[in-house]
Coordinates of C-alpha atoms in Angstrom, one line a residue:
M1 CA 135.4 -270.0 245.4
D2 CA 135.4 -269.7 249.2
K3 CA 133.1 -272.5 250.3
T4 CA 131.9 -270.6 253.4
I5 CA 131.3 -267.1 252.0
Y6 CA 130.6 -265.8 248.5
E7 CA 130.8 -262.1 247.7
V8 CA 128.4 -261.3 244.9
P9 CA 129.9 -259.1 242.2
C10 CA 127.9 -255.9 242.0
I11 CA 127.4 -255.5 238.3
R12 CA 124.9 -252.7 237.9
P13 CA 124.1 -250.7 241.1
R14 CA 120.5 -249.4 241.1
K15 CA 118.1 -247.8 243.4
A16 CA 114.5 -248.9 244.0
G17 CA 112.2 -247.7 241.2
S18 CA 115.2 -246.4 239.2
A19 CA 115.3 -246.8 235.4
I20 CA 118.0 -248.6 233.5
P21 CA 118.0 -246.9 230.1
S22 CA 117.8 -249.1 227.0
P23 CA 120.8 -248.8 224.7
T24 CA 120.4 -247.3 221.3
V25 CA 121.4 -250.6 219.7
P26 CA 119.9 -253.5 221.7
P27 CA 122.5 -256.1 222.6
D28 CA 122.2 -259.6 221.5
P29 CA 120.4 -261.8 224.0
V30 CA 122.6 -263.7 226.5
M31 CA 122.1 -267.4 226.2
V32 CA 122.2 -269.5 229.4
S33 CA 122.1 -273.3 229.9
V34 CA 120.8 -274.8 233.2
P35 CA 120.8 -278.4 234.4
G36 CA 117.8 -280.8 234.0
S37 CA 114.8 -280.4 236.2
K38 CA 115.1 -281.9 239.7
S39 CA 111.3 -282.5 239.9
I40 CA 111.2 -284.3 236.6
T41 CA 114.5 -286.2 237.2
N42 CA 113.4 -287.7 240.5
R43 CA 109.9 -288.6 239.2
A44 CA 111.4 -290.2 236.1
L45 CA 113.8 -292.2 238.2
L46 CA 111.0 -293.7 240.3
L47 CA 108.7 -294.3 237.3
A48 CA 111.5 -296.0 235.5
A49 CA 112.1 -298.2 238.5
L50 CA 108.4 -299.2 238.7
A51 CA 108.2 -299.9 234.9
N52 CA 108.8 -303.3 233.3
G53 CA 112.1 -303.2 231.5
V54 CA 115.0 -300.8 230.8
S55 CA 114.3 -297.1 230.7
V56 CA 117.0 -294.6 229.5
L57 CA 116.7 -291.1 230.9
H58 CA 118.5 -288.2 229.1
G59 CA 119.3 -284.7 230.5
V60 CA 119.4 -286.0 234.0
L61 CA 120.1 -283.6 236.8
F62 CA 123.1 -284.6 239.0
S63 CA 122.9 -282.9 242.3
D64 CA 122.7 -283.9 246.0
D65 CA 119.0 -284.6 245.7
S66 CA 119.2 -286.7 242.6
R67 CA 122.3 -288.6 243.7
H68 CA 120.5 -289.5 247.0
F69 CA 117.5 -290.8 244.9
L70 CA 119.9 -292.9 242.7
A71 CA 121.6 -294.2 245.8
C72 CA 118.2 -295.1 247.3
L73 CA 117.3 -297.1 244.2
Q74 CA 120.6 -299.0 244.4
S75 CA 120.1 -299.7 248.1
L76 CA 116.8 -301.3 247.2
G77 CA 118.5 -303.6 244.7
F78 CA 117.6 -301.9 241.4
E79 CA 120.1 -302.1 238.5
V80 CA 121.1 -298.5 237.7
C81 CA 123.7 -297.4 235.2
I82 CA 124.9 -293.8 235.6
N83 CA 126.8 -291.7 233.1
E84 CA 127.2 -288.2 234.5
T85 CA 129.3 -287.0 231.6
D86 CA 126.5 -287.7 229.2
Q87 CA 123.8 -286.8 231.8
T88 CA 122.2 -290.2 231.2
V89 CA 120.9 -292.9 233.5
S90 CA 119.4 -296.3 232.6
V91 CA 117.2 -298.1 235.2
T92 CA 116.0 -301.7 235.0
G93 CA 112.5 -301.9 236.4
L94 CA 110.8 -305.0 237.5
G95 CA 107.2 -304.2 236.8
G96 CA 106.5 -302.7 240.2
Q97 CA 108.4 -305.2 242.3
I98 CA 111.0 -304.0 244.8
P99 CA 114.1 -306.3 244.4
L100 CA 114.9 -306.5 248.1
E101 CA 112.2 -307.3 250.7
E102 CA 114.2 -305.6 253.5
A103 CA 116.6 -302.7 253.2
S104 CA 117.9 -299.6 254.8
V105 CA 117.2 -296.4 252.8
Y106 CA 118.8 -293.0 253.4
V107 CA 117.1 -290.1 251.6
G108 CA 119.4 -287.3 252.7
S109 CA 117.6 -283.9 252.3
A110 CA 115.7 -284.9 249.2
G111 CA 112.0 -284.3 249.8
T112 CA 111.0 -286.1 246.7
A113 CA 113.0 -289.2 247.7
A114 CA 111.6 -289.0 251.2
R115 CA 108.0 -288.8 250.2
F116 CA 107.9 -290.8 246.9
L117 CA 109.9 -293.7 248.2
S118 CA 108.1 -293.9 251.5
A119 CA 104.8 -294.2 249.6
C120 CA 106.2 -296.8 247.2
L121 CA 107.8 -298.9 250.0
G122 CA 104.8 -298.5 252.3
T123 CA 102.5 -300.1 249.7
A124 CA 105.0 -302.8 248.7
K125 CA 105.5 -306.1 250.6
G126 CA 108.5 -305.9 252.8
T127 CA 110.2 -304.0 255.7
Y128 CA 112.3 -300.9 255.0
H129 CA 114.3 -298.8 257.5
M130 CA 114.0 -295.1 256.5
D131 CA 116.4 -292.3 257.6
A132 CA 117.2 -288.8 256.5
S133 CA 119.5 -285.8 257.1
P134 CA 118.9 -283.6 260.1
Q135 CA 117.2 -281.1 257.8
M136 CA 114.8 -283.7 256.4
R137 CA 114.1 -285.0 259.9
R138 CA 112.5 -281.6 260.7
R139 CA 110.2 -281.6 257.6
P140 CA 106.7 -282.9 257.8
M141 CA 105.8 -286.5 256.9
A142 CA 102.8 -287.3 259.1
P143 CA 100.0 -286.7 256.5
L144 CA 101.6 -289.2 254.1
L145 CA 102.4 -291.7 256.9
D146 CA 98.9 -291.5 258.2
S147 CA 97.6 -292.3 254.8
L148 CA 99.9 -295.3 254.5
R149 CA 98.7 -296.6 257.8
G150 CA 95.2 -296.4 256.3
L151 CA 96.3 -298.6 253.5
G152 CA 97.6 -301.3 255.9
C153 CA 101.2 -300.2 256.4
E154 CA 102.8 -300.7 259.8
I155 CA 105.1 -297.8 260.9
T156 CA 107.4 -297.7 263.8
F157 CA 109.1 -294.4 264.7
A158 CA 112.6 -294.3 266.2
D159 CA 112.2 -290.9 267.7
R160 CA 109.4 -288.4 267.0
E161 CA 106.0 -289.5 265.8
G162 CA 105.4 -288.4 262.2
F163 CA 109.1 -287.7 261.4
F164 CA 112.2 -289.5 260.2
P165 CA 113.7 -292.0 261.1
F166 CA 111.1 -294.8 260.9
T167 CA 110.5 -298.4 259.8
L168 CA 107.8 -299.3 257.2
T169 CA 106.4 -302.8 256.9
G170 CA 104.1 -302.9 253.9
H171 CA 101.5 -305.4 253.0
G172 CA 100.4 -304.1 249.6
F173 CA 97.1 -302.2 249.2
C174 CA 94.8 -303.3 252.0
S175 CA 92.3 -300.6 251.3
S176 CA 91.0 -299.1 248.1
E177 CA 90.2 -295.6 249.5
L178 CA 92.2 -293.0 251.4
T179 CA 92.4 -289.4 252.2
V180 CA 95.6 -287.2 252.4
D181 CA 96.1 -283.6 253.6
I182 CA 98.4 -281.8 251.2
G183 CA 98.3 -278.4 253.0
S184 CA 102.0 -278.6 253.8
S185 CA 103.3 -280.5 250.7
S186 CA 101.9 -281.6 247.4
Q187 CA 104.5 -284.3 247.3
F188 CA 102.3 -286.4 249.6
L189 CA 99.7 -286.7 246.9
S190 CA 102.2 -287.1 244.1
A191 CA 103.8 -290.0 246.1
L192 CA 100.5 -291.7 246.6
L193 CA 99.4 -291.3 243.0
I194 CA 102.6 -292.9 241.6
S195 CA 102.3 -295.8 244.1
A196 CA 98.6 -296.3 243.4
G197 CA 99.5 -296.8 239.7
L198 CA 100.7 -300.3 240.8
A199 CA 97.5 -301.4 242.6
Q200 CA 95.6 -304.4 241.3
Q201 CA 92.2 -302.8 242.4
D202 CA 90.8 -299.4 241.7
I203 CA 92.2 -296.8 244.2
T204 CA 90.4 -293.6 245.1
I205 CA 92.3 -290.8 246.8
H206 CA 90.5 -287.8 248.4
I207 CA 92.5 -284.7 249.3
T208 CA 92.2 -281.8 251.7
G209 CA 94.1 -278.6 250.9
T210 CA 95.1 -277.3 247.5
H211 CA 98.8 -276.6 247.8
G212 CA 101.1 -277.2 244.8
M213 CA 98.6 -278.4 242.2
S214 CA 101.0 -277.5 239.4
Y215 CA 103.3 -280.3 240.7
I216 CA 100.3 -282.7 240.8
K217 CA 99.7 -281.9 237.1
M218 CA 103.3 -282.7 236.4
T219 CA 103.0 -286.0 238.2
E220 CA 99.9 -287.0 236.4
A221 CA 101.4 -286.0 233.0
M222 CA 104.5 -288.1 233.6
M223 CA 102.6 -291.0 234.9
Q224 CA 100.6 -291.0 231.6
Q225 CA 103.9 -290.7 229.7
F226 CA 104.9 -294.0 231.4
G227 CA 101.5 -295.6 230.8
V228 CA 99.3 -295.0 233.8
T229 CA 96.2 -292.7 233.7
V230 CA 94.5 -290.8 236.6
R231 CA 90.8 -289.8 236.5
H232 CA 89.2 -286.8 238.3
P233 CA 85.6 -287.2 239.3
S234 CA 86.1 -283.9 241.2
D235 CA 88.9 -281.4 242.0
A236 CA 89.4 -283.2 245.4
C237 CA 89.1 -286.7 244.2
F238 CA 91.6 -288.8 242.1
V239 CA 90.8 -292.3 240.8
L240 CA 93.2 -294.9 239.4
S241 CA 91.9 -298.0 237.7
G242 CA 93.5 -301.2 238.9
E243 CA 95.9 -303.4 236.9
Q244 CA 97.6 -300.6 235.0
T245 CA 101.3 -300.9 234.3
Y246 CA 104.2 -298.5 233.9
R247 CA 106.0 -299.1 230.6
A248 CA 109.8 -298.6 230.2
R249 CA 110.8 -296.0 227.7
T250 CA 113.4 -293.5 226.6
Y251 CA 112.8 -290.2 228.3
E252 CA 114.1 -286.6 227.8
I253 CA 114.2 -284.5 230.9
E254 CA 113.4 -280.8 230.5
P255 CA 115.8 -278.0 231.7
D256 CA 115.1 -277.0 235.3
V257 CA 112.7 -274.0 235.1
S258 CA 113.3 -273.3 238.8
A259 CA 117.0 -272.8 238.0
A260 CA 116.2 -270.8 234.9
C261 CA 114.1 -268.3 236.9
Y262 CA 117.2 -267.0 238.6
F263 CA 118.7 -266.0 235.3
Y264 CA 115.5 -264.5 233.9
A265 CA 115.3 -262.4 237.1
M266 CA 118.9 -261.5 236.5
G267 CA 118.0 -260.2 233.0
A268 CA 115.2 -258.2 234.5
L269 CA 117.3 -256.6 237.2
L270 CA 120.4 -255.8 235.0
G271 CA 118.4 -254.7 232.0
V272 CA 119.7 -257.3 229.5
P273 CA 117.8 -259.6 227.1
L274 CA 118.3 -263.2 228.1
V275 CA 117.3 -266.7 226.9
V276 CA 117.5 -269.9 228.9
R277 CA 118.1 -272.7 226.4
G278 CA 115.2 -275.2 226.1
V279 CA 112.7 -273.4 228.3
S280 CA 109.2 -273.4 226.8
F281 CA 105.8 -272.3 227.9
S282 CA 104.7 -275.9 227.3
S283 CA 106.9 -277.0 230.2
L284 CA 105.5 -279.5 232.7
Q285 CA 107.0 -277.4 235.5
G286 CA 104.8 -275.0 237.5
D287 CA 107.6 -272.4 238.0
I288 CA 107.1 -271.3 234.3
A289 CA 104.4 -269.1 235.9
F290 CA 107.1 -267.0 237.4
L291 CA 108.0 -265.6 234.0
R292 CA 104.5 -264.1 233.8
L293 CA 105.1 -262.3 237.1
L294 CA 108.2 -260.7 235.5
E295 CA 106.0 -259.8 232.6
A296 CA 103.6 -258.1 235.0
M297 CA 106.5 -256.1 236.4
G298 CA 107.2 -254.7 233.0
C299 CA 109.3 -257.3 231.1
S300 CA 108.4 -258.8 227.7
L301 CA 108.5 -262.5 226.8
L302 CA 108.9 -264.1 223.4
E303 CA 109.1 -267.9 222.7
E304 CA 111.8 -268.5 220.2
E305 CA 113.5 -271.5 218.7
H306 CA 116.1 -271.9 221.4
G307 CA 113.9 -270.9 224.4
I308 CA 111.9 -268.1 225.9
L309 CA 113.5 -264.7 225.4
L310 CA 113.0 -262.2 228.2
L311 CA 113.3 -258.5 227.3
P312 CA 113.7 -256.1 230.2
P313 CA 111.2 -253.2 230.7
A314 CA 111.5 -250.8 227.8
D315 CA 111.5 -247.8 230.2
G316 CA 114.0 -249.6 232.5
V317 CA 111.6 -249.6 235.5
L318 CA 110.3 -252.6 237.3
H319 CA 106.9 -252.3 238.9
G320 CA 105.6 -253.7 242.1
I321 CA 102.9 -256.3 241.8
D322 CA 100.3 -258.3 243.8
A323 CA 101.1 -261.9 243.1
D324 CA 99.4 -265.2 244.0
M325 CA 102.4 -267.6 244.0
S326 CA 100.6 -270.7 245.1
A327 CA 101.5 -272.3 241.7
C328 CA 105.2 -271.3 241.8
S329 CA 106.1 -270.9 245.5
D330 CA 109.6 -272.1 245.0
Q331 CA 110.2 -268.7 243.4
A332 CA 108.9 -266.6 246.3
I333 CA 112.5 -265.9 247.3
T334 CA 113.4 -264.9 243.8
L335 CA 110.4 -262.5 243.5
A336 CA 111.3 -261.0 246.9
A337 CA 114.8 -260.3 245.6
V338 CA 113.5 -258.5 242.5
A339 CA 110.9 -256.6 244.5
V340 CA 113.6 -254.8 246.4
F341 CA 114.3 -252.7 243.3
A342 CA 110.7 -252.1 242.1
D343 CA 109.0 -248.8 242.0
S344 CA 106.3 -249.8 244.5
P345 CA 105.6 -252.5 247.1
T346 CA 105.1 -256.1 246.0
T347 CA 102.8 -258.5 247.9
I348 CA 103.3 -262.3 247.5
R349 CA 100.2 -264.3 248.5
N350 CA 99.3 -267.8 249.4
I351 CA 102.8 -269.1 250.4
G352 CA 102.3 -270.0 254.0
H353 CA 103.4 -273.6 253.2
I354 CA 107.0 -272.4 252.5
R355 CA 107.5 -272.3 256.3
Y356 CA 107.9 -276.1 256.2
Q357 CA 110.4 -276.5 253.4
E358 CA 114.2 -276.7 253.6
S359 CA 113.9 -273.7 255.9
D360 CA 111.1 -271.5 257.2
R361 CA 111.4 -269.5 254.1
M362 CA 108.9 -266.8 255.2
A363 CA 111.0 -266.1 258.3
A364 CA 114.2 -266.4 256.3
I365 CA 113.1 -263.8 253.7
T366 CA 112.0 -261.3 256.2
T367 CA 115.0 -261.7 258.5
E368 CA 117.5 -261.3 255.7
L369 CA 115.8 -258.4 254.0
K370 CA 115.5 -256.5 257.3
K371 CA 119.2 -257.2 257.9
M372 CA 119.8 -255.2 254.6
G373 CA 117.5 -252.4 255.8
I374 CA 114.6 -253.5 253.6
Q375 CA 111.1 -253.1 255.1
C376 CA 108.8 -256.1 254.8
A377 CA 105.6 -257.3 256.4
E378 CA 104.6 -260.9 257.0
T379 CA 101.3 -262.6 257.7
Q380 CA 100.6 -266.3 258.1
T381 CA 100.3 -266.7 254.3
D382 CA 101.4 -263.5 252.6
L383 CA 104.5 -261.3 252.4
T384 CA 104.9 -257.7 251.4
I385 CA 108.3 -256.2 250.3
Y386 CA 108.8 -252.4 250.3
P387 CA 111.5 -251.3 247.9
G388 CA 114.6 -249.7 249.2
S389 CA 118.4 -249.5 249.0
P390 CA 120.0 -252.7 250.5
C391 CA 123.0 -252.1 252.7
A392 CA 126.0 -254.5 252.8
C393 CA 125.6 -257.6 254.8
T394 CA 126.2 -261.4 254.9
V395 CA 123.1 -263.3 254.0
E396 CA 122.4 -266.4 256.1
T397 CA 121.1 -269.2 253.9
Y398 CA 119.8 -271.7 256.5
D399 CA 121.1 -274.7 254.6
D400 CA 118.5 -273.7 251.9
H401 CA 119.6 -273.7 248.3
R402 CA 116.9 -271.3 247.2
M403 CA 118.0 -268.7 249.8
A404 CA 121.5 -268.8 248.4
M405 CA 120.5 -268.5 244.7
G406 CA 117.6 -266.1 245.2
F407 CA 119.4 -263.6 247.4
S408 CA 122.5 -263.6 245.2
L409 CA 120.4 -261.6 242.8
I410 CA 120.2 -258.6 245.2
G411 CA 124.0 -258.5 245.2
L412 CA 124.1 -257.9 241.5
C413 CA 122.6 -254.5 242.1
A414 CA 123.7 -253.7 245.6
C415 CA 127.3 -253.6 246.8
G416 CA 128.7 -255.7 249.6
I417 CA 126.2 -258.6 249.6
R418 CA 127.8 -261.8 250.7
I419 CA 126.2 -265.3 250.7
S420 CA 127.0 -267.6 253.6
D421 CA 127.4 -271.3 252.8
P422 CA 127.0 -270.9 249.0
M423 CA 127.7 -274.6 248.5
C424 CA 124.2 -275.5 249.9
C425 CA 123.3 -275.1 246.2
R426 CA 124.6 -278.6 245.7
K427 CA 121.1 -279.8 246.6
T428 CA 119.8 -278.9 243.1
F429 CA 122.3 -276.8 241.2
E430 CA 125.8 -277.5 242.3
N431 CA 127.7 -275.1 240.0
Y432 CA 125.2 -272.2 240.2
F433 CA 127.7 -269.6 241.2
E434 CA 130.1 -270.8 238.4
V435 CA 127.3 -270.4 235.8
L436 CA 126.4 -267.0 237.3
E437 CA 129.9 -265.8 236.9
E438 CA 130.3 -267.2 233.4
T439 CA 127.0 -265.5 232.4
I440 CA 128.2 -262.2 234.0
S441 CA 131.4 -262.4 231.9
R442 CA 129.3 -262.4 228.7
L443 CA 127.2 -259.4 229.6
N444 CA 127.6 -256.4 227.3
I445 CA 126.9 -253.7 229.9

């Protein structure tokens, strides 16, 4: 594959609102396998490092983000054994202690590593020099770092206040109460919750903003799986009792629902039944809500032994919807791609925070759709896509893995769509385009 440009194979050209007739004899569902969850992998790596003893993680995602997280743990002195072939990692935790009291830590573009490790090291006892990729240097950190200062951490910035690179000097938990604004990232709260699980005294965390609460639920559920419980006196208040401990364990990581969503969307667009192996409605991952949006557009969903089965609309028509995507905003790009071929406009609401992710995703979506001749309207928090017939173009991906994967879906149904810098997918799904082509080769259409 050309590493600079990828031309998407146009499998089933279709016009907006057009019907894909169902075959007389329904084809067997296409079975797809995706890597382990990035969100769960990186949380499990940190929880294992903070536990007491050896944890063995199975189904680990190996991508740029997770490899950076693993390298960070090693740079801090943790004993980590990696087997990529078996998708297994073992981590020897020291009961909340950081092996090295001074270290340089490079998080790359991994937001989870950037936020989770900053909170953990900012509440430890030691001095840590933190740096990141140019992309991560542009992403917000100030709300988390302000909270760490309130806990007694000293922070010195090498360049811009509130951004990488910086040096943390932690002194433990010097306060038992703090407030954090999660309006631009739920990772700030997840980071503080995981770190607060190590405190000797009770810790109370107050929040402003409500972004990404499905990821907070994931964090709390995984903390409990490793032995630490969070209480909720109110929706905006989180309390952790002191002297809890994380316990080492064997842990199975779920398939990445975010990755699965591209293939479910593919099934909806191409009119083929499709199953992603191991995906369940009981998933810890908030992006499972995206499947309900495909259901609202006319698809049907059945949970079966091997995973959730998506059946495309019986009449072959995808319907425009009005969707609150605050719980699954990583799939806003995916829904925008599907919406291009619906029979009426689709409005995506409450996604203003995606302006501050790997790219300004609101601007990226509108810019690239308009380049194709697709009309869309953008407000501070909402986006409306008007169906149309995409013209051939090269999609800029802005070093954003989700732009590359999401906009590739348009090319399956519109000729001449090319993806610039397809290998930016290495961040979370390094062989996405290989899996896409292998899945296409098994379609009976």
